[in-house]
Coordinates of C-alpha atoms in Angstrom, one line a residue:
X1 CA 21.6 -101.5 -9.0
X2 CA 23.4 -104.2 -7.0
X3 CA 25.7 -106.7 -8.9
X4 CA 25.0 -110.6 -7.1
X5 CA 29.2 -110.9 -6.6
X6 CA 31.9 -109.1 -7.7
X7 CA 34.7 -112.1 -7.0
X8 CA 36.3 -113.0 -10.7
X9 CA 36.0 -109.7 -12.5
X10 CA 37.2 -110.5 -16.1
X11 CA 39.2 -108.3 -17.9
X12 CA 36.7 -107.3 -20.6
X13 CA 34.2 -106.8 -17.7
X14 CA 36.7 -104.7 -15.6
X15 CA 37.3 -102.8 -18.7
X16 CA 33.6 -101.8 -19.7
X17 CA 32.8 -100.8 -15.5
X18 CA 35.2 -98.0 -15.9
X19 CA 35.0 -96.8 -19.0
X20 CA 30.6 -96.8 -17.8
X21 CA 31.8 -95.1 -14.6
X22 CA 33.9 -92.8 -16.4
X23 CA 30.5 -92.1 -18.7
X24 CA 27.9 -92.0 -15.7
X25 CA 30.2 -89.2 -13.7
X26 CA 31.2 -86.9 -16.7
X27 CA 28.4 -86.6 -18.0
X28 CA 26.0 -86.0 -14.9
X29 CA 25.1 -82.6 -14.2
X30 CA 27.2 -81.5 -16.8
X31 CA 24.9 -79.0 -18.2
X32 CA 24.2 -77.7 -14.8
X33 CA 27.4 -77.2 -14.1
X34 CA 28.1 -75.2 -17.6
X35 CA 24.5 -73.2 -16.7
X36 CA 26.2 -71.8 -13.5
X37 CA 29.9 -71.2 -14.2
X38 CA 28.6 -69.5 -17.1
X39 CA 26.3 -67.2 -15.6
X40 CA 26.3 -64.1 -14.7
X41 CA 27.2 -63.0 -11.2
X42 CA 27.7 -66.9 -9.6
X43 CA 30.6 -67.2 -8.1
X44 CA 33.2 -70.0 -8.4
X45 CA 31.8 -72.0 -4.7
X46 CA 28.4 -73.0 -6.5
X47 CA 30.7 -74.7 -9.1
X48 CA 32.7 -76.3 -6.4
X49 CA 29.8 -77.0 -4.4
X50 CA 27.8 -79.0 -7.2
X51 CA 31.2 -81.1 -8.0
X52 CA 31.5 -81.7 -4.4
X53 CA 27.6 -83.4 -4.6
X54 CA 28.3 -85.1 -7.6
X55 CA 31.5 -86.8 -5.5
X56 CA 28.8 -87.5 -2.8
X57 CA 26.5 -89.5 -5.1
X58 CA 28.7 -91.3 -7.0
X59 CA 30.6 -92.4 -3.9
X60 CA 27.2 -93.6 -2.4
X61 CA 26.7 -95.3 -5.7
X62 CA 30.4 -97.4 -4.8
X63 CA 29.5 -97.7 -1.6
X64 CA 26.1 -99.3 -1.1
X65 CA 25.6 -100.4 -4.4
X66 CA 28.7 -101.8 -5.6
X67 CA 30.1 -103.8 -2.2
X68 CA 33.0 -100.8 -2.0
X69 CA 34.4 -102.9 -4.4
X70 CA 38.0 -102.0 -5.2
X71 CA 37.5 -101.9 -8.9
X72 CA 34.8 -98.9 -8.4
X73 CA 36.9 -96.7 -6.4
X74 CA 39.4 -97.0 -8.8
X75 CA 36.8 -96.3 -11.4
X76 CA 35.1 -93.1 -9.6
X77 CA 39.1 -91.8 -9.4
X78 CA 40.1 -92.0 -13.4
X79 CA 36.8 -90.1 -14.1
X80 CA 37.1 -87.6 -11.2
X81 CA 40.9 -87.2 -12.0
X82 CA 39.2 -86.0 -16.0
X83 CA 36.6 -83.7 -14.9
X84 CA 38.4 -82.3 -11.9
X85 CA 41.3 -81.2 -14.1
X86 CA 39.1 -79.3 -17.1
X87 CA 39.5 -75.6 -17.2
X88 CA 36.5 -73.6 -16.2
X89 CA 35.8 -70.1 -18.2
X90 CA 39.2 -69.9 -18.1
X91 CA 40.2 -70.7 -14.9
X92 CA 41.9 -74.3 -13.2
X93 CA 40.2 -76.2 -10.9
X94 CA 43.2 -75.4 -8.7
X95 CA 42.5 -71.7 -8.7
X96 CA 38.7 -72.1 -8.3
X97 CA 39.4 -74.3 -5.3
X98 CA 41.7 -72.5 -3.6
X99 CA 39.0 -69.6 -4.3
X100 CA 36.7 -72.1 -2.4
X101 CA 38.3 -72.4 0.8
X102 CA 39.4 -68.5 1.1
X103 CA 35.0 -67.8 0.8
X104 CA 34.7 -70.8 3.5
X105 CA 37.1 -69.4 5.5
X106 CA 37.4 -65.6 5.7
X107 CA 35.2 -63.3 7.2
X108 CA 32.3 -62.0 5.7
X109 CA 32.2 -65.1 3.1
X110 CA 29.1 -66.1 0.8
X111 CA 28.3 -68.8 3.1
X112 CA 27.2 -68.8 6.1
X113 CA 27.9 -72.3 7.8
X114 CA 28.4 -73.8 11.6
X115 CA 31.6 -75.3 12.4
X116 CA 30.7 -78.7 12.1
X117 CA 29.8 -78.1 8.2
X118 CA 32.4 -75.8 8.0
X119 CA 35.1 -79.1 9.2
X120 CA 32.6 -81.3 6.7
X121 CA 33.1 -78.6 4.0
X122 CA 37.0 -78.7 4.0
X123 CA 37.4 -82.5 4.6
X124 CA 35.7 -82.9 1.4
X125 CA 37.4 -80.5 -0.5
X126 CA 41.0 -82.1 0.4
X127 CA 39.3 -84.9 -1.2
X128 CA 38.6 -83.7 -4.6
X129 CA 42.1 -81.9 -4.0
X130 CA 43.2 -85.1 -4.6
X131 CA 42.0 -85.8 -8.0
X132 CA 43.9 -82.7 -9.4
X133 CA 47.5 -82.9 -10.9
X134 CA 48.4 -79.4 -10.5
X135 CA 48.6 -79.1 -6.3
X136 CA 51.2 -76.8 -6.5
X137 CA 49.4 -74.8 -8.8
X138 CA 46.9 -75.3 -5.8
X139 CA 49.5 -74.5 -3.1
X140 CA 50.6 -71.0 -4.4
X141 CA 46.6 -69.8 -5.1
X142 CA 46.0 -71.3 -1.4
X143 CA 49.0 -69.1 -0.1
X144 CA 48.3 -66.3 -1.5
X145 CA 45.0 -66.4 -0.1
X146 CA 45.8 -67.2 2.7
X147 CA 48.2 -64.8 3.7
X148 CA 45.6 -62.0 2.5
X149 CA 43.4 -63.6 5.4
X150 CA 46.1 -63.4 8.2
X151 CA 47.6 -60.3 7.5
X152 CA 44.4 -58.3 7.4
X153 CA 42.6 -59.6 10.2
X154 CA 40.5 -61.6 7.6
X155 CA 40.3 -65.2 8.9
X156 CA 36.9 -66.0 10.2
X157 CA 38.3 -68.7 12.8
X158 CA 42.1 -70.3 13.9
X159 CA 41.3 -73.7 14.1
X160 CA 39.4 -73.3 11.0
X161 CA 42.7 -72.7 9.2
X162 CA 44.8 -74.7 11.3
X163 CA 42.4 -77.6 10.8
X164 CA 42.6 -77.9 7.0
X165 CA 46.8 -77.6 6.8
X166 CA 46.5 -80.6 9.3
X167 CA 44.1 -81.9 6.4
X168 CA 46.1 -80.4 3.5
X169 CA 49.6 -82.2 5.0
X170 CA 47.7 -85.6 5.8
X171 CA 46.6 -85.3 1.6
X172 CA 49.9 -84.5 0.2
X173 CA 52.8 -84.8 3.0
X174 CA 54.6 -82.6 5.1
X175 CA 56.4 -80.8 2.5
X176 CA 53.2 -78.8 1.0
X177 CA 52.2 -77.7 3.5
X178 CA 55.4 -76.4 5.5
X179 CA 55.5 -73.2 4.3
X180 CA 51.8 -72.4 4.9
X181 CA 52.1 -73.5 9.0
X182 CA 55.3 -70.7 8.8
X183 CA 52.6 -68.5 8.1
X184 CA 50.3 -69.3 10.7
X185 CA 52.8 -69.4 13.2
X186 CA 54.6 -66.2 12.0
X187 CA 51.1 -64.1 13.0
X188 CA 51.3 -65.9 16.6
X189 CA 54.8 -64.4 17.0
X190 CA 53.8 -61.5 15.1
X191 CA 51.4 -60.9 18.7
X192 CA 54.4 -61.8 20.9
X193 CA 56.3 -59.6 18.7
X194 CA 54.3 -55.8 19.1
X195 CA 53.3 -56.8 22.6
X196 CA 57.0 -56.4 22.9
X197 CA 57.2 -53.4 21.3
X198 CA 54.3 -52.0 23.1
X199 CA 56.9 -52.3 26.4
X200 CA 59.6 -51.0 24.9
X201 CA 57.4 -47.7 24.0
X202 CA 56.0 -47.1 27.5
X203 CA 59.4 -48.0 29.4
X204 CA 61.2 -45.8 26.6
X205 CA 58.6 -42.1 26.5
X206 CA 61.9 -40.7 23.8
X207 CA 61.5 -43.3 21.8
X208 CA 57.3 -43.0 20.9
X209 CA 56.5 -43.0 17.3
X210 CA 54.4 -39.8 17.7
X211 CA 51.5 -42.2 16.1
X212 CA 50.4 -46.2 16.7
X213 CA 52.2 -48.1 14.6
X214 CA 52.1 -51.9 14.9
X215 CA 55.0 -54.2 13.1
X216 CA 54.0 -57.4 11.7
X217 CA 57.5 -59.7 11.3
X218 CA 57.6 -61.7 8.6
X219 CA 59.8 -65.0 7.8
X220 CA 60.7 -64.0 4.3
X221 CA 61.1 -68.2 3.2
X222 CA 57.5 -69.0 3.9
X223 CA 55.7 -66.2 2.3
X224 CA 54.6 -65.5 -1.2
X225 CA 56.6 -63.1 -2.8
X226 CA 55.8 -59.7 -2.9
X227 CA 57.4 -55.8 -4.4
X228 CA 59.5 -53.8 -2.6
X229 CA 60.1 -50.0 -3.7
X230 CA 62.3 -47.7 -1.9
X231 CA 59.3 -45.5 -1.2
X232 CA 60.5 -41.6 -0.1
X233 CA 58.0 -42.1 3.4
X234 CA 56.6 -39.1 4.7
X235 CA 58.3 -37.5 7.8
X236 CA 55.4 -38.7 10.3
X237 CA 56.3 -42.9 8.8
X238 CA 60.3 -42.0 8.9
X239 CA 60.0 -41.9 12.5
X240 CA 57.6 -44.8 12.9
X241 CA 60.3 -46.8 11.0
X242 CA 63.3 -45.4 13.2
X243 CA 61.8 -46.4 16.9
X244 CA 60.9 -49.9 15.6
X245 CA 64.4 -50.9 14.3
X246 CA 65.5 -49.2 17.4
X247 CA 63.3 -51.7 18.6
X248 CA 64.5 -54.4 17.0
X249 CA 68.0 -53.8 16.9
X250 CA 67.4 -54.7 21.0
X251 CA 66.5 -58.2 20.0
X252 CA 68.5 -59.3 17.3
X253 CA 70.9 -57.9 15.3
X254 CA 71.5 -60.9 12.4
X255 CA 68.4 -60.0 10.9
X256 CA 67.8 -57.3 8.5
X257 CA 63.9 -55.9 8.2
X258 CA 62.9 -55.6 4.2
X259 CA 59.6 -53.3 4.6
X260 CA 56.9 -54.3 2.1
X261 CA 54.9 -51.3 2.2
X262 CA 52.0 -52.5 0.0
X263 CA 50.9 -54.7 2.2
X264 CA 50.6 -52.1 4.8
X265 CA 46.9 -50.0 5.7
X266 CA 47.1 -46.7 7.2
X267 CA 44.1 -44.9 9.6
X268 CA 44.8 -41.1 9.2
X269 CA 42.1 -38.3 10.0
X270 CA 40.7 -36.0 7.1
X271 CA 39.6 -32.9 8.1
X272 CA 37.1 -32.1 5.7
X273 CA 34.8 -28.5 6.1
X274 CA 31.6 -30.6 6.7
X275 CA 33.2 -32.7 9.2
X276 CA 36.0 -35.1 10.1
X277 CA 36.2 -38.4 8.4
X278 CA 38.5 -41.2 9.3
X279 CA 40.0 -42.8 6.1
X280 CA 41.0 -46.8 5.7
X281 CA 43.6 -46.3 3.3
X282 CA 46.8 -48.4 1.6
X283 CA 50.6 -46.8 2.9
X284 CA 50.7 -45.7 0.2
X285 CA 47.9 -44.0 -0.3
X286 CA 48.3 -42.7 2.9
X287 CA 51.4 -41.9 1.9
X288 CA 50.6 -39.7 -0.8
X289 CA 47.9 -37.8 1.0
X290 CA 50.3 -36.3 3.9
X291 CA 52.1 -35.0 1.3
X292 CA 49.0 -32.4 1.1
X293 CA 49.7 -31.6 4.7
X294 CA 52.1 -29.2 3.6
X295 CA 51.4 -28.7 0.0
X296 CA 47.9 -27.3 -1.5
X297 CA 48.7 -28.6 -4.8
X298 CA 50.7 -30.9 -6.7
X299 CA 51.6 -31.8 -10.0
X300 CA 51.6 -35.6 -11.4
X301 CA 55.5 -34.9 -11.6
X302 CA 56.0 -33.3 -8.4
X303 CA 54.0 -35.9 -6.6
X304 CA 56.0 -39.1 -8.6
X305 CA 59.6 -37.2 -7.5
X306 CA 59.0 -36.6 -4.0
X307 CA 57.5 -39.9 -3.3
X308 CA 60.2 -42.0 -6.2
X309 CA 57.2 -44.1 -7.2
X310 CA 57.3 -45.4 -10.5
X311 CA 54.2 -44.9 -13.0
X312 CA 52.1 -47.3 -13.0
X313 CA 51.8 -47.6 -9.1
X314 CA 50.9 -44.3 -9.4
X315 CA 48.3 -43.8 -11.7
X316 CA 46.9 -46.6 -9.9
X317 CA 47.1 -44.4 -6.5
X318 CA 46.1 -41.2 -8.0
X319 CA 42.5 -43.0 -9.7
X320 CA 41.5 -44.7 -6.2
X321 CA 42.5 -41.2 -4.7
X322 CA 40.8 -38.6 -7.5
X323 CA 38.7 -41.0 -10.2
X324 CA 36.9 -43.4 -8.3
X325 CA 34.0 -43.4 -5.7
X326 CA 35.6 -41.2 -2.9
X327 CA 37.3 -38.7 -4.5
X328 CA 39.6 -37.3 -1.6
X329 CA 41.6 -35.4 -4.0
X330 CA 40.4 -33.2 -7.1
X331 CA 42.1 -33.1 -10.1
X332 CA 42.9 -30.7 -13.0
X333 CA 41.6 -31.5 -15.5
X334 CA 38.6 -33.2 -14.7
X335 CA 38.4 -36.3 -16.1
X336 CA 38.3 -40.2 -15.7
X337 CA 42.0 -41.2 -16.1
X338 CA 45.5 -40.0 -15.1
X339 CA 48.0 -38.5 -17.1
X340 CA 51.0 -36.8 -16.0
X341 CA 50.5 -33.0 -16.8
X342 CA 47.4 -33.5 -14.7
X343 CA 47.9 -31.6 -11.0
X344 CA 46.3 -32.2 -7.7
X345 CA 44.7 -30.6 -4.4
X346 CA 43.4 -31.6 -1.4
X347 CA 39.3 -31.7 -2.0
X348 CA 38.0 -30.2 1.6
X349 CA 34.4 -30.5 0.7
X350 CA 34.4 -33.9 -0.2
X351 CA 31.9 -35.2 2.5
X352 CA 29.7 -38.9 2.9
X353 CA 27.3 -40.4 5.0
X354 CA 29.6 -42.1 7.0
X355 CA 32.2 -41.0 9.3
X356 CA 34.6 -43.8 8.4
X357 CA 35.6 -45.3 5.3
X358 CA 37.8 -47.4 3.3
X359 CA 38.8 -46.0 -0.2
X360 CA 40.3 -49.4 -1.5
X361 CA 42.7 -49.7 -4.7
X362 CA 41.8 -51.1 -7.8
X363 CA 42.4 -54.9 -7.6
X364 CA 45.6 -56.2 -9.1
X365 CA 45.4 -59.5 -11.5
X366 CA 47.6 -62.0 -9.2
X367 CA 46.7 -64.9 -11.4
X368 CA 49.9 -64.3 -14.3
X369 CA 52.7 -63.9 -11.5
X370 CA 51.1 -67.0 -9.0
X371 CA 51.1 -69.2 -12.6
X372 CA 54.6 -67.5 -13.1
X373 CA 56.3 -67.9 -10.2
X374 CA 54.7 -71.8 -10.0
X375 CA 56.0 -72.4 -13.8
X376 CA 59.5 -71.0 -12.1
X377 CA 59.7 -74.1 -9.2
X378 CA 58.5 -76.4 -11.4
X379 CA 62.1 -76.0 -13.2
X380 CA 63.8 -76.2 -10.0
X381 CA 61.7 -79.3 -9.0
X382 CA 63.0 -80.7 -12.7
X383 CA 66.5 -80.2 -12.5
X384 CA 66.1 -81.8 -8.9
X385 CA 64.7 -84.5 -9.6
X386 CA 66.9 -85.1 -13.1
X387 CA 70.1 -85.0 -10.5
X388 CA 68.6 -86.8 -7.9
X389 CA 67.5 -89.6 -10.2
X390 CA 71.3 -89.2 -12.0
X391 CA 72.9 -89.3 -8.6
X392 CA 71.9 -92.3 -8.0
X393 CA 71.5 -94.4 -11.2
X394 CA 75.4 -92.7 -12.7
X395 CA 74.4 -93.3 -16.5
X396 CA 70.4 -94.2 -17.6
X397 CA 68.7 -93.9 -20.7
X398 CA 66.5 -91.4 -22.2
X399 CA 63.1 -93.1 -22.0
X400 CA 64.1 -93.9 -18.5
X401 CA 64.7 -90.7 -17.5
X402 CA 62.2 -89.4 -18.3
X403 CA 59.5 -91.8 -17.3
X404 CA 61.7 -91.8 -13.6
X405 CA 61.2 -88.0 -13.6
X406 CA 57.1 -88.2 -14.3
X407 CA 56.9 -90.6 -11.9
X408 CA 58.4 -88.6 -8.9
X409 CA 56.7 -84.9 -9.7
X410 CA 53.6 -86.7 -10.8
X411 CA 52.3 -86.2 -7.0
X412 CA 52.5 -82.6 -6.8
X413 CA 52.1 -81.9 -11.2
X414 CA 51.9 -83.2 -14.2
X415 CA 55.4 -82.1 -15.4
X416 CA 55.6 -81.8 -19.8
X417 CA 57.6 -84.2 -21.3
X418 CA 58.9 -80.9 -23.3
X419 CA 60.0 -78.7 -20.4
X420 CA 62.0 -82.4 -18.5
X421 CA 63.5 -82.4 -22.1
X422 CA 64.9 -78.5 -21.6
X423 CA 65.9 -78.9 -18.3
X424 CA 68.2 -82.2 -19.3
X425 CA 69.8 -79.6 -21.9
X426 CA 70.0 -77.4 -19.3
X427 CA 71.5 -79.5 -17.2
X428 CA 74.1 -80.9 -20.0
X429 CA 75.0 -77.2 -20.7
X430 CA 75.6 -76.9 -16.7
X431 CA 78.0 -80.1 -17.0
X432 CA 75.3 -81.8 -14.0
X433 CA 74.6 -84.6 -17.2
X434 CA 76.5 -85.6 -20.5
X435 CA 75.7 -87.1 -23.3
X436 CA 77.3 -91.1 -23.6
X437 CA 79.5 -90.6 -26.7
X438 CA 78.8 -94.1 -28.3
X439 CA 74.8 -93.2 -27.3
X440 CA 73.3 -90.0 -27.5
X441 CA 70.2 -91.3 -26.1
X442 CA 71.6 -92.3 -23.2
X443 CA 73.1 -89.9 -20.2
X444 CA 76.1 -90.0 -17.4
X445 CA 76.1 -88.4 -13.7
X446 CA 79.0 -85.5 -13.6
X447 CA 80.1 -85.8 -10.1

């Protein structure tokens, strides 16, 4: 299928070609996509792989059959913008693309690819991102997953992490990747900081925390926000915190450390009747277990009071230790749910064929939090765009203000017109703008 000439295409033929290619792309392989997304147990990467394959297929048509004509590139772009912004089984394309990247880049991902294949795949993923309107949503999902790869040593290759950030920076600009680049830099500095801490301990024997301690110091502005509780640490952990604070004060007195215990992991030795087993647990789980070094039996209320945890978090912790796969604690009554009248004891009879086990916590659905954070950031972005436009224009009509705001923000997300109107009203109440007295549809900037 080759056009002998593409010069002088009139508007009617132009519209016909655009509509035809849109129809081709949107209908091609749609049945297999639907099957892939609905089949139980099929992961997100199956769908994204099929979209990549489909894009390669039609890009080859544009290049080989249509002489790389800009008209067909435009048609392909318009088609994929519609197609790639569909919601699939309740998940946005932005989330699916971020999850696909995470699977490629983390250790133990389901796809075993060579370095060259990974680079090629990442290149194609970034090309798909160009079609997605909610780029800010992708950025936040990607940042959350990047944080987990970096903090829990799950990243398979640092070079690939930097490579995709370079590609994203070229595609979306430096502001898009600035926080992510800061996260990668933070981890490099954290390794140097840990080496300095170990030197400090070697030269200050009196300051030794008593247990092996690794601390990762992060810059707040780069990383996703995490809940920080005023956890009452067991005595063993309190000394660790104090020793590190002493070390950090020798480096700087102008920074405040906020401890995020929810991101910590501990390796503790469980001495059971049959054998000792090394338990890999979260800091919170470790805090619960260490209480049983000094008490044989504790009630739910006693654990809550000693650790200063809220109900939801304590239920999650106790369930993971007494009701899940590894029953490190025995619970009375022996039910599968946690109630405030329960009592707990260390299960000395627990055994396992392995000498080292990881006790998982129930996963938390972070999707709602990510969407909320993005919505909040969008409000700030809309406010900033409106103020920027009005500061330069001084006086502007409602329609022009809305259209300029949409144009400025469309690189990162497609702003909702109702949201823009709401932000305009909010800026009026905060005395950034005022309505013209003679024409209510005209706004004036208040310096």
